[in-house]
Coordinates of C-alpha atoms in Angstrom, one line a residue:
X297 CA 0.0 0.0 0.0
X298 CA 1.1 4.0 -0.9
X299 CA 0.4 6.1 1.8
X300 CA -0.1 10.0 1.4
X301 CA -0.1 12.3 3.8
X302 CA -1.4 15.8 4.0
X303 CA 0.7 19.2 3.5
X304 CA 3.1 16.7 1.8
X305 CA 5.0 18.2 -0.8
X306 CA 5.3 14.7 -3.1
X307 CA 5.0 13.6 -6.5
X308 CA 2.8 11.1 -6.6
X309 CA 4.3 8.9 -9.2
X310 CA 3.9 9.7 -12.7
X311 CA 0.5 7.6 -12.1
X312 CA -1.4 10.2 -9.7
X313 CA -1.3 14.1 -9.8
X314 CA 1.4 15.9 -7.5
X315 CA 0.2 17.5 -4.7
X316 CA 1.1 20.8 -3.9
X317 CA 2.3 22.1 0.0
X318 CA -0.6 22.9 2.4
X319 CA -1.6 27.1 1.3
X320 CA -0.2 30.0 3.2
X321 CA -2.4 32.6 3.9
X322 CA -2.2 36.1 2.8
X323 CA -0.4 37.3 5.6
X324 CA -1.9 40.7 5.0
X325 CA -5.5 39.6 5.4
X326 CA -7.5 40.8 7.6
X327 CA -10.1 39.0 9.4
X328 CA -13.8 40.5 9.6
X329 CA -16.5 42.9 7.5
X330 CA -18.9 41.6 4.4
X331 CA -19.0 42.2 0.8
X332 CA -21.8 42.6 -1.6
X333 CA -22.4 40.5 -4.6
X334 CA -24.5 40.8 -7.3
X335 CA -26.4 38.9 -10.1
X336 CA -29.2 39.1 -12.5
X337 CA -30.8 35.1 -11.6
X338 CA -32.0 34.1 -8.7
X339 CA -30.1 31.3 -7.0
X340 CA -31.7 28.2 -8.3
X341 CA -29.6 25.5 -5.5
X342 CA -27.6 25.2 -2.9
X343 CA -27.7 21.2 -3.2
X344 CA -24.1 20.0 -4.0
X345 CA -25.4 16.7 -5.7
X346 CA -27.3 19.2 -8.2
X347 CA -26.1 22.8 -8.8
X348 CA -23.7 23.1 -11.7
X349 CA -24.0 26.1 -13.1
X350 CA -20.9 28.9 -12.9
X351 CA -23.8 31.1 -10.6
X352 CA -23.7 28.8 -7.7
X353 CA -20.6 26.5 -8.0
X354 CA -18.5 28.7 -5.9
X355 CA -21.4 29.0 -3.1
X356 CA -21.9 25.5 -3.2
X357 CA -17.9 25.0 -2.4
X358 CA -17.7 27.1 0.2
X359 CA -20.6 25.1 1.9
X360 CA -19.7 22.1 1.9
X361 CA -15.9 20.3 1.1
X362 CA -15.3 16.6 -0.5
X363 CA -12.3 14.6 0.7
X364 CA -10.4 16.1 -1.5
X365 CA -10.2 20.1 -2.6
X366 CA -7.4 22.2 -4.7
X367 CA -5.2 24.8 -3.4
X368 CA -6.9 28.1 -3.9
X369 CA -6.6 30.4 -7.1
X370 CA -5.3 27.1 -8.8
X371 CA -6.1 23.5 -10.3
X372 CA -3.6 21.6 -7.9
X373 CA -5.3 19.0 -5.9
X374 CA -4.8 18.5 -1.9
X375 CA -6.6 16.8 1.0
X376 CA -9.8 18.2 2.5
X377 CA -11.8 16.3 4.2
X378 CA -9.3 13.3 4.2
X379 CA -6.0 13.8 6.2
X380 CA -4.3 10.9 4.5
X381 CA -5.4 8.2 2.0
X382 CA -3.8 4.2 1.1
X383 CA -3.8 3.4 -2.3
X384 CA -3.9 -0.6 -3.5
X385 CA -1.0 -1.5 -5.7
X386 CA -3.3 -2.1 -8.6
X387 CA -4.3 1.1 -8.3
X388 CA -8.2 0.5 -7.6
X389 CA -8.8 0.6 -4.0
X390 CA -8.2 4.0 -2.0
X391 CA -8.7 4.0 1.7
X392 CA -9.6 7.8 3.2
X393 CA -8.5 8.4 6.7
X394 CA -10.7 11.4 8.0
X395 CA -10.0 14.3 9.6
X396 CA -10.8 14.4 13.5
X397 CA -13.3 16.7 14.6
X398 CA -14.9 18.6 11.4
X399 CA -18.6 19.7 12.3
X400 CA -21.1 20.1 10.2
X401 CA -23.1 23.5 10.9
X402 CA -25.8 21.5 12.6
X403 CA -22.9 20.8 14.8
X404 CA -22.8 17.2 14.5
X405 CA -19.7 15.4 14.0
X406 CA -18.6 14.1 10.5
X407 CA -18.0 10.5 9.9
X408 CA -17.0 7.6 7.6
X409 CA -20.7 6.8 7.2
X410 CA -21.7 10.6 5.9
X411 CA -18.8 10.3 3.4
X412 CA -21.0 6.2 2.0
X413 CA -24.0 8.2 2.5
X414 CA -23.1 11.4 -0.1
X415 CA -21.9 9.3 -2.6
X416 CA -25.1 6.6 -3.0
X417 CA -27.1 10.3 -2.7
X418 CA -25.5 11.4 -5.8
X419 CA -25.4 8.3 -7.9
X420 CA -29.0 7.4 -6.7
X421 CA -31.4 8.1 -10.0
X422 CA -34.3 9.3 -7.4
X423 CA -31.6 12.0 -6.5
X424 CA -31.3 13.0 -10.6
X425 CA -28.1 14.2 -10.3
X426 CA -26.4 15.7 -13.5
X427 CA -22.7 14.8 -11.7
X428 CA -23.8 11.2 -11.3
X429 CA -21.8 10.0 -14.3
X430 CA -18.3 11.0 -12.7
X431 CA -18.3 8.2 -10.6
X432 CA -18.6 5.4 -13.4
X433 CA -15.7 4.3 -12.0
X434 CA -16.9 3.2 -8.6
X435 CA -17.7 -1.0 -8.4
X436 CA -21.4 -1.4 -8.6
X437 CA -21.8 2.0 -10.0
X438 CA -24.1 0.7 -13.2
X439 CA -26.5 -1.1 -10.5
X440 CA -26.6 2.0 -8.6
X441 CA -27.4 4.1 -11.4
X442 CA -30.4 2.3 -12.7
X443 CA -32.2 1.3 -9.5
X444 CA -31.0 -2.3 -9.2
X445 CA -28.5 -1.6 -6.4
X446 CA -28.8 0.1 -3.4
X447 CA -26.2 2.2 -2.8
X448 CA -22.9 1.6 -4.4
X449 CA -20.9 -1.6 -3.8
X450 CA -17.3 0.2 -4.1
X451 CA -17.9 2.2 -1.3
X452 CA -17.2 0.7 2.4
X453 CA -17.1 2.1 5.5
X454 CA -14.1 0.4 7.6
X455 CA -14.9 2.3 10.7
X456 CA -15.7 5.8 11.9
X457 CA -13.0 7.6 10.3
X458 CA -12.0 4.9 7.9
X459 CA -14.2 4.6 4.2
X460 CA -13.3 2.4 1.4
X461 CA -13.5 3.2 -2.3
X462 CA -12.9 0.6 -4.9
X463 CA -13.0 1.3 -8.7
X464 CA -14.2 -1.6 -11.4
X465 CA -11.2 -0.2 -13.4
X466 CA -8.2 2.3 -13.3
X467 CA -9.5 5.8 -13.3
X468 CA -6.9 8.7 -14.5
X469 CA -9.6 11.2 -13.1
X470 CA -10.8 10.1 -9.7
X471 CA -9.0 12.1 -7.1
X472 CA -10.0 15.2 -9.2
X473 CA -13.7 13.6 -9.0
X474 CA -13.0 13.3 -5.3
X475 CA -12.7 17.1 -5.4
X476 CA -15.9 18.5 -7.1
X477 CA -19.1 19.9 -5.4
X478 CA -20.8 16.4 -6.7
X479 CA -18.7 14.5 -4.2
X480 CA -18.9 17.0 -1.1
X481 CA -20.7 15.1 2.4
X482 CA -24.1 16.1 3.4
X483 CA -25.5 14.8 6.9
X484 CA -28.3 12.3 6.2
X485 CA -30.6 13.8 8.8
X486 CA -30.5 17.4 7.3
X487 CA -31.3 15.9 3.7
X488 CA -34.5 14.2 5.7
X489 CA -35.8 17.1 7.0
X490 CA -35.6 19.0 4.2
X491 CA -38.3 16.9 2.8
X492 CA -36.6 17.4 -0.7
X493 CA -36.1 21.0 -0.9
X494 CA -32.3 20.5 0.7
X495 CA -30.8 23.1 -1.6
X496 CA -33.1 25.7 0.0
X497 CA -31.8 24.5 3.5
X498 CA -28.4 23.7 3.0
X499 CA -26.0 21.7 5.5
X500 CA -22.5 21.2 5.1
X501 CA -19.2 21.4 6.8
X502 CA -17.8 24.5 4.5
X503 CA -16.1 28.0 5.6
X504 CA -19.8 29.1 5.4
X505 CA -23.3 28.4 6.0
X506 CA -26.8 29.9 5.1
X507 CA -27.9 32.8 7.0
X508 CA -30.5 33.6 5.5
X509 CA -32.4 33.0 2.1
X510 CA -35.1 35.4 0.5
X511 CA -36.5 34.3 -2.5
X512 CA -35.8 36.6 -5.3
X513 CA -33.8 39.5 -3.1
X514 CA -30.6 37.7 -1.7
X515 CA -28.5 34.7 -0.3
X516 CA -26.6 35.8 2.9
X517 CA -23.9 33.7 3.7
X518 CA -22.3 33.9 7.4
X519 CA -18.9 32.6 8.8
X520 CA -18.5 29.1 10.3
X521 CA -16.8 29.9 13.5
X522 CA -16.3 26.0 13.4
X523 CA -14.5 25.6 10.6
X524 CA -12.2 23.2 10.6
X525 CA -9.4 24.8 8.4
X526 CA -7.2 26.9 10.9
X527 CA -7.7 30.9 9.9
X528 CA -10.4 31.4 7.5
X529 CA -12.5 32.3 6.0
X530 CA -11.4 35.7 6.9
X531 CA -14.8 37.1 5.9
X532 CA -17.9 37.3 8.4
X533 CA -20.6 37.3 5.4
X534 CA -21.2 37.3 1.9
X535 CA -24.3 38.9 0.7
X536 CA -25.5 38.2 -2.9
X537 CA -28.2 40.1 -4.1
X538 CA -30.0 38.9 -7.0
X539 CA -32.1 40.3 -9.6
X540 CA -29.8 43.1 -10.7
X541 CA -28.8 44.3 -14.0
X542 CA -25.3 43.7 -14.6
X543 CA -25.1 47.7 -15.7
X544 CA -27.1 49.0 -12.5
X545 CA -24.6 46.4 -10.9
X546 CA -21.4 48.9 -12.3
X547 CA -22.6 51.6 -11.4
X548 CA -23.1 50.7 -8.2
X549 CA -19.6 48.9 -7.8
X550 CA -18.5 52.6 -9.1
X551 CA -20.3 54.0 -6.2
X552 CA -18.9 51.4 -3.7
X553 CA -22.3 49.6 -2.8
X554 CA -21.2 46.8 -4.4
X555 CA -18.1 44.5 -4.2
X556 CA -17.9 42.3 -7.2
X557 CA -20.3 42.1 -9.8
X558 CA -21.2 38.5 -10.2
X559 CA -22.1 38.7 -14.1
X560 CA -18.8 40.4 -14.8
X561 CA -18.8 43.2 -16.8
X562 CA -21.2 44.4 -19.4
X563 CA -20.2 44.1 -22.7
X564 CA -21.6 47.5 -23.6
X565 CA -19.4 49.0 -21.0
X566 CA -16.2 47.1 -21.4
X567 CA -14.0 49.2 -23.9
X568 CA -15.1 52.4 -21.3
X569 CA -14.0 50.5 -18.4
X570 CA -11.2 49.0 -19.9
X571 CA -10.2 52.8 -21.3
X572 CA -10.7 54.3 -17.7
X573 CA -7.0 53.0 -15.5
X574 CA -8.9 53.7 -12.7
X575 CA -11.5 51.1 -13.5
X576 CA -8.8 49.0 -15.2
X577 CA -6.8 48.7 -12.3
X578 CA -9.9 46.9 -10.6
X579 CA -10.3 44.4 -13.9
X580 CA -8.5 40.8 -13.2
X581 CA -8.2 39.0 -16.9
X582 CA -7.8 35.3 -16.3
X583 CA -7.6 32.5 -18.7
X584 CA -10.0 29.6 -18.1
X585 CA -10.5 25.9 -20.1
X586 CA -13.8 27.3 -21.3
X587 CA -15.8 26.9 -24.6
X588 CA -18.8 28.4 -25.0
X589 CA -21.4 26.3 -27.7
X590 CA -24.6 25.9 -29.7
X591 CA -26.5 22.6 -28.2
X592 CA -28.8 20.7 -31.5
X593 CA -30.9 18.5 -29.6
X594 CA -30.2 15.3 -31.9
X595 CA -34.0 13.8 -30.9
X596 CA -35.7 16.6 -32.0
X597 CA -36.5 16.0 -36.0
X598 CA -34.9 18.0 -38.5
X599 CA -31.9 18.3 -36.1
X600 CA -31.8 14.2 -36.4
X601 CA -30.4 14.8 -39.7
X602 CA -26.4 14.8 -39.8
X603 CA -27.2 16.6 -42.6
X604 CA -28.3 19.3 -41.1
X605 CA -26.8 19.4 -37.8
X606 CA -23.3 19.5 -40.0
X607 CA -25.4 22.8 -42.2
X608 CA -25.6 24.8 -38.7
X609 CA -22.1 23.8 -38.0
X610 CA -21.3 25.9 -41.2
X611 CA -23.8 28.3 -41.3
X612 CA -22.1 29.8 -38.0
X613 CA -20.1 33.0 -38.7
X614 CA -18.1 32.9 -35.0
X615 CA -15.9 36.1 -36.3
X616 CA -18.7 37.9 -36.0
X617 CA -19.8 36.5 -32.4
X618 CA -16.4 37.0 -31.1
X619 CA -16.4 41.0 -31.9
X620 CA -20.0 40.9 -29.9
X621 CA -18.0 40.2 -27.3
X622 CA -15.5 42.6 -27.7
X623 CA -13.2 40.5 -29.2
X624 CA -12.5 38.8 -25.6
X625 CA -12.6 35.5 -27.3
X626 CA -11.1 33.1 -29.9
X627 CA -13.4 31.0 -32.1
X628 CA -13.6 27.2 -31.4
X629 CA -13.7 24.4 -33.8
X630 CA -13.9 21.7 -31.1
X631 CA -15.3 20.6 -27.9
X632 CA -11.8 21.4 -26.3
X633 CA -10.3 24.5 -25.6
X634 CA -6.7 24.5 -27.2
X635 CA -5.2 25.2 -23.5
X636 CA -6.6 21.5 -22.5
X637 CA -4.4 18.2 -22.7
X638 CA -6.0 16.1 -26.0
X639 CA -6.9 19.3 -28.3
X640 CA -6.3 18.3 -31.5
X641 CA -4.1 21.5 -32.9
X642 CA -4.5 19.9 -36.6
X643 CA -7.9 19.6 -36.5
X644 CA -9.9 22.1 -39.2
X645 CA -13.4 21.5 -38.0
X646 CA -16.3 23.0 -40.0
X647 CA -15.5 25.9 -42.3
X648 CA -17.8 28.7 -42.2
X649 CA -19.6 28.1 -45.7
X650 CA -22.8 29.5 -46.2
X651 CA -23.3 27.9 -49.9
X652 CA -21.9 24.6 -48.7
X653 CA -24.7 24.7 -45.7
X654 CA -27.4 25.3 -48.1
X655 CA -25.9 22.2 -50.4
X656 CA -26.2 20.0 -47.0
X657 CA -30.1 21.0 -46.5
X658 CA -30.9 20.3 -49.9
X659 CA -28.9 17.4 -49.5
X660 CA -31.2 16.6 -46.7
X661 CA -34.7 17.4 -48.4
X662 CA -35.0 20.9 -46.8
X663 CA -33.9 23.1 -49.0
X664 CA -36.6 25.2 -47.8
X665 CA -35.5 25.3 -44.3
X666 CA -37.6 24.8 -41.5
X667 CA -38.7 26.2 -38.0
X668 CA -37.1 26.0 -34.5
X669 CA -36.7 27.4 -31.2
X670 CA -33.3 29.0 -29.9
X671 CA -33.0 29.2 -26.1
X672 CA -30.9 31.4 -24.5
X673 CA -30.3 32.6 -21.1
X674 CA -31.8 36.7 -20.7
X675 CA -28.4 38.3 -19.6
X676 CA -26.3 40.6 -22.0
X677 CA -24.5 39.6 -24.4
X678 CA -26.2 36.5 -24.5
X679 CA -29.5 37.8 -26.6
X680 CA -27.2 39.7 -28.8
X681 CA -25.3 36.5 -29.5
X682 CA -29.0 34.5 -30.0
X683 CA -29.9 37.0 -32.6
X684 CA -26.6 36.8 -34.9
X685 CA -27.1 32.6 -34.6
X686 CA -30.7 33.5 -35.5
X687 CA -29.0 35.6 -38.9
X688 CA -26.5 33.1 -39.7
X689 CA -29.4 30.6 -39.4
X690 CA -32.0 32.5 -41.4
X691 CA -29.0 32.6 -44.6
X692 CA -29.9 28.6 -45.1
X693 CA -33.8 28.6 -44.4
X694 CA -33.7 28.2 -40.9
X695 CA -36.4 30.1 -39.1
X696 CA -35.4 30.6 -35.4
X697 CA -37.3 31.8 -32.5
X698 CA -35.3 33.3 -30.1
X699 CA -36.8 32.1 -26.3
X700 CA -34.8 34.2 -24.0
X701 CA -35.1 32.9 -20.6
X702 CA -33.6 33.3 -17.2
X703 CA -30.6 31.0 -16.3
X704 CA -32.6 28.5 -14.4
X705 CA -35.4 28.0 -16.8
X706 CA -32.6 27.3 -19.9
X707 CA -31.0 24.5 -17.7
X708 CA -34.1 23.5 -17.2
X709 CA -35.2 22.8 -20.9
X710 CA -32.1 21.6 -21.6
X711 CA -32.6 18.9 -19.2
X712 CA -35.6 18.0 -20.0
X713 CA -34.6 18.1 -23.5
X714 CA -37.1 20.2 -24.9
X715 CA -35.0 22.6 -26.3
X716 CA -33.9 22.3 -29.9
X717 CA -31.2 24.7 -30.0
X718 CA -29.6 26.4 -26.9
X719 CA -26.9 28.7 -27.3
X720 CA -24.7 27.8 -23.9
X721 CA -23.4 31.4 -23.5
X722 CA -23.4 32.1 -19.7
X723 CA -23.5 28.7 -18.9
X724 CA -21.0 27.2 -21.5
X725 CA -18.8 24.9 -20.6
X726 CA -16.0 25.8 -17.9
X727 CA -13.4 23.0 -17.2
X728 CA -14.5 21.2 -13.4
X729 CA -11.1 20.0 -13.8
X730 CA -7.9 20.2 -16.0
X731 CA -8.5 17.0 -18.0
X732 CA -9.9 16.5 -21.4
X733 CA -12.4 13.7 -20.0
X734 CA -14.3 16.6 -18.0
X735 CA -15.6 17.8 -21.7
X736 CA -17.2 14.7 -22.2
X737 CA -19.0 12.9 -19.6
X738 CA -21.6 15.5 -18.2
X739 CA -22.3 17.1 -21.6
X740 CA -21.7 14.6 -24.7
X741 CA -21.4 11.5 -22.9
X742 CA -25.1 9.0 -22.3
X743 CA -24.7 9.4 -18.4
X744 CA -25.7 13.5 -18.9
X745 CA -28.6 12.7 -21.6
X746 CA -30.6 11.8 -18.8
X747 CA -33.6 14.2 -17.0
X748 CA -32.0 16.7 -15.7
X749 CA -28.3 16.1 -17.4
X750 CA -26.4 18.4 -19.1
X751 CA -25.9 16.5 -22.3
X752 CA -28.5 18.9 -23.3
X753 CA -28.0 17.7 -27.4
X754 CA -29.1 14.1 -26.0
X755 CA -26.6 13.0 -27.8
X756 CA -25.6 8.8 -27.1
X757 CA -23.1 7.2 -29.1
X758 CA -22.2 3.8 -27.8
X759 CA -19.0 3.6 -29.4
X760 CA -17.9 6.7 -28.7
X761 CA -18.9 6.6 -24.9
X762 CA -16.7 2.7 -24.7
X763 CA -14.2 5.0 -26.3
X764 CA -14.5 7.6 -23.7
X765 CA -14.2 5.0 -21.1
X766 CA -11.1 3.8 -22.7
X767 CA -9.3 6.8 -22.5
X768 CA -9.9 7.2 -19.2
X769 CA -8.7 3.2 -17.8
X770 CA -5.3 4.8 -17.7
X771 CA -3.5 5.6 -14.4
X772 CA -1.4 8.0 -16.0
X773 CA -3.9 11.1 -16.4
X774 CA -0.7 12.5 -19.0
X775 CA -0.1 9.1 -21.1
X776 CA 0.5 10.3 -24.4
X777 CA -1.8 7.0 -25.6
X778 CA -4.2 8.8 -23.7
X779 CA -4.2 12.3 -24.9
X780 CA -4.4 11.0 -28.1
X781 CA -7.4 8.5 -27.7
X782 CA -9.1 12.1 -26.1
X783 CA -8.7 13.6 -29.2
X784 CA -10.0 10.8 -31.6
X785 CA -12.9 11.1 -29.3
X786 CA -13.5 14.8 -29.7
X787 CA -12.7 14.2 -33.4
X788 CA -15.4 11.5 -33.8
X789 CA -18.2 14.0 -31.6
X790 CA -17.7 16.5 -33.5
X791 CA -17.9 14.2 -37.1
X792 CA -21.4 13.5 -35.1
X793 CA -21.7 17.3 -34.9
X794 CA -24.4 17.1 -32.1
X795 CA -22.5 20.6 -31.0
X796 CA -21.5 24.2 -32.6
X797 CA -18.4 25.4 -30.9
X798 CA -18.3 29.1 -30.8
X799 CA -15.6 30.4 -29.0
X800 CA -12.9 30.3 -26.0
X801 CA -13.5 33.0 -23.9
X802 CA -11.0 34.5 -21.5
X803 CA -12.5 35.5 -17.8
X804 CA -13.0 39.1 -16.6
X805 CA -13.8 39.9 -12.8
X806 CA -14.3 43.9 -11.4
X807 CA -13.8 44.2 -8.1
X808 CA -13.7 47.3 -5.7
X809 CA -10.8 49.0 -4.1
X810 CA -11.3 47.3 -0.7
X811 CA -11.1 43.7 -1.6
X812 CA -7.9 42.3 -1.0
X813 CA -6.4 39.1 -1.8
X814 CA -4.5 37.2 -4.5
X815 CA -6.0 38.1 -8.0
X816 CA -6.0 34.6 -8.8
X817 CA -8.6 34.0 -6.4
X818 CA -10.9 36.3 -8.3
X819 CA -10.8 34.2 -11.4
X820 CA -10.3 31.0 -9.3
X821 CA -10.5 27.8 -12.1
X822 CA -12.7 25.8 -9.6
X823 CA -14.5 28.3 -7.5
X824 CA -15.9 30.9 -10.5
X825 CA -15.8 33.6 -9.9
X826 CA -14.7 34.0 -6.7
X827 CA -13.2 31.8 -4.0
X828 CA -15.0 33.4 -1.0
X829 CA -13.1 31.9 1.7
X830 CA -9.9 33.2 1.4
X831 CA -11.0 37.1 0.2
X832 CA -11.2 39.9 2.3
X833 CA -11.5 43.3 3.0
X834 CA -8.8 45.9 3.4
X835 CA -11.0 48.7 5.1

């Protein structure tokens, strides 16, 4: 057996990721006040096992942790709720030792048992998680997943601070699974007594806990004086109001009411910020594994037609999205972002051919276009962006209606897959981790077709999926074999062409002159946009 041990600074073998030494605080920070917050949607969860959208990831994570977490500001993995872990020599059985002491905010002790408890909750098909799928891995995870099992078999618990996970097959990604919101421990009893509504009254063991929750006005977050990581948060709340404009939100960060505006900055105002140094000097730019996408629901006829999904795919002029967007983007021609391992550099994708698109409808007996319905979440530039796909579309017969929606009611039709088209912008794709297999799985793969996934193109390809699954039996996440089985994968998806890649967008956050902290915690790759628990105020 390997042993590893937290605040460790050890390679892991080429076969695991390395982690990095335990985080120093800022030793500037100081501890106390509250910031402000703002978005344009309401909160639609607080429920790790089903938020997964960019709004209320980073709340979720600072609710609740997993057994393992990342250092702050970065992708590195370390220990959270485990303070060491065995690992079989065949590489398939990790033993968690837990931490001593961590409370959840009911004030109960965590244990083993929580830990067996989470993960059956998540991969339960009553719970309809769209994370479920990460833990293919897991023995007895297909009997779990379709109601056979009860519980999953892979997961024992050895004794109160001892529990047992054993994977049906090597798995490159698991202790990065280990790390998202999906995987974080609930308390069984505070699930219960929410009576199903336990993202409204949320329990975990995070840096924070609800204070207070009023529909359509704000989320207040308050500190857990209990927390079990020594120092922080440094903050005593976080306030998020909700239903504001993203420009009211400015102008209010201008006027100091406001700390960070959660929907960034408006496009509209962008160049005048970005012109101002005052402003600018508040502006962190960030690079992120993002792609943002066109979803063609491949159940809904026409778009069951190759034909025609490979028409859109050409129809697309993605120039012309990216100056929407004031050029803060590059266009995309695959599911992967070219900073990710597997993106295939040589790939050409579809070329943007409007007389080549209208060939392929003819080809497919509808020259004279059809009808359809584009969703797209209500926040600018997102409608702007709805209306140039509606354009591009109308140039081969297409007829489009636009169905602008708030962000909850988008991921809700894609789920239930009655959505033909969505465009994904302010919800596209944002890496959960820095591996090609986390492009795939939730959003192309079968395990996100389901109610509630966010394969929201319901697209299933057997093959592709065993191919998927391939590529991931490695225990090298790097292997070169499996970078490149990654990007035959991508390569055959897109020959599917169940997406439209737009663009890679790079990440803006405005903050206000108070804030302090590392700017890489503002445009944090696994708490976006902010990592709340290690922020703070300078006044």
């Amino acid at each position: 057996m390997k042993k590893w041990l937290s605040g460790t600074a050890i390679a892991l073998s080429l076969a695991l990721p390395a982690f990095a030494q335990e985080y120093t605080p800022d030793p500037n920070a100081k501890p106390g006040g509250g910031i402000v917050i703002t978005y344009k949607d309401d909160v639609a969860t607080l429920d790790p096992a089903i938020g997964y959208d960019w709004q209320n990831w980073s709340m979720i994570k600072s609710l609740f942790d997993g057994l393992m977490d990342y250092v702050p500001g970065t992708t590195e993995l370390r220990l959270g709720l485990a303070e060491s872990y065995d690992l079989s020599e065949d590489g398939l059985t990790y033993t968690f030792h837990l931490r001593k002491g961590v409370k959840f905010h009911n004030g109960r002790e965590m244990t083993a048992q929580d830990v067996k408890y989470s993960l059956d909750r998540v991969t339960d098909p009553a719970t309809q998680s769209p994370g479920a799928g990460f833990f293919g891995s897991i023995l007895g995870y297909d009997a779990a997943a379709d109601g056979s099992a009860k519980g999953l078999e892979g997961v024992r618990v050895i004794d109160p601070a001892t529990v047992q996970i054993t994977l049906s097959r090597p798995d490159a990604t698991f202790l990065h699974v280990m790390a998202l919101n999906f995987a974080a421990v609930v308390p069984q009893e505070a699930v219960d007594a929410a009576a199903g509504d336990f993202g409204k009254q949320p329990v975990g063991t995070g840096a924070f806990k609800l204070a207070d929750w009023t529909i359509g006005q704000k989320v207040v977050f308050e500190k857990n004086a209990d927390y079990w990581r020594e120092g922080v948060p440094y903050l005593d709340s976080v306030t998020f109001e909700v239903g504001q404009e993203p420009i009211v939100a400015l102008l209010r960060l201008q006027k100091g009411e406001v700390d960070v505006p959660g929907d960034g900055i408006p496009p509209a105002k962008f160049t005048e910020v970005m012109a101002d140094p005052a402003q600018a000097a508040r502006v962190v730019e960030g690079g992120q594994l993002h792609t943002g996408y066109i979803t063609l629901n491949v159940t809904t006829p026409p778009l069951d037609k190759l034909e025609v999904r490979q028409a859109i795919n050409m129809a697309i002029n993605k120039d012309r999205i990216v100056q929407i967007i004031n050029g803060r983007a590059k266009p995309a021609n695959q599911p992967l972002p070219p900073s990710m391992p597997g993106y295939s550099k040589d790939y050409q994708g579809y070329p943007y051919d409007v007389e080549g698109a209208r060939k392929l409808m003819a080809d497919a007996g509808l020259a004279d276009g059809f009808e359809t319905e584009l969703y797209v979440m209500n926040t600018d530039p997102n409608p702007r962006i709805a209306q140039a796909i509606q354009q591009d579309l109308a140039e081969i017969g297409i007829k489009a209606a636009i169905k602008s929606l708030a962000q909850a009611n988008v991921i809700e039709a894609g789920g239930a897959g009655t959505a033909p088209m969505i465009w994904s912008g302010g919800m596209a794709w944002i890496a959960d981790f820095p591996d090609p297999s986390n492009f795939y799985g939730p959003i192309l793969g079968r395990a996100g077709a389901v109610e509630g996934g966010w394969n929201w193109a319901k697209y299933c390809n057997e093959a592709v999926d065993a191919e998927a699954v391939k590529a991931d039996s490695f225990n090298d996440p790097a292997d070169p074999a499996r970078l490149a089985l990654w990007s035959q994968v991508y390569q055959k998806v897109m020959a599917d062409a169940p997406w439209v890649p737009v663009f890679n967008e790079e990440r803006y956050t405005m903050k206000s002159e108070r804030m302090g902290g590392a700017d890489n915690l503002y445009v944090d790759p696994v708490s976006i946009p902010v990592n709340y628990d290690y922020v703070y105020v300078t006044e």
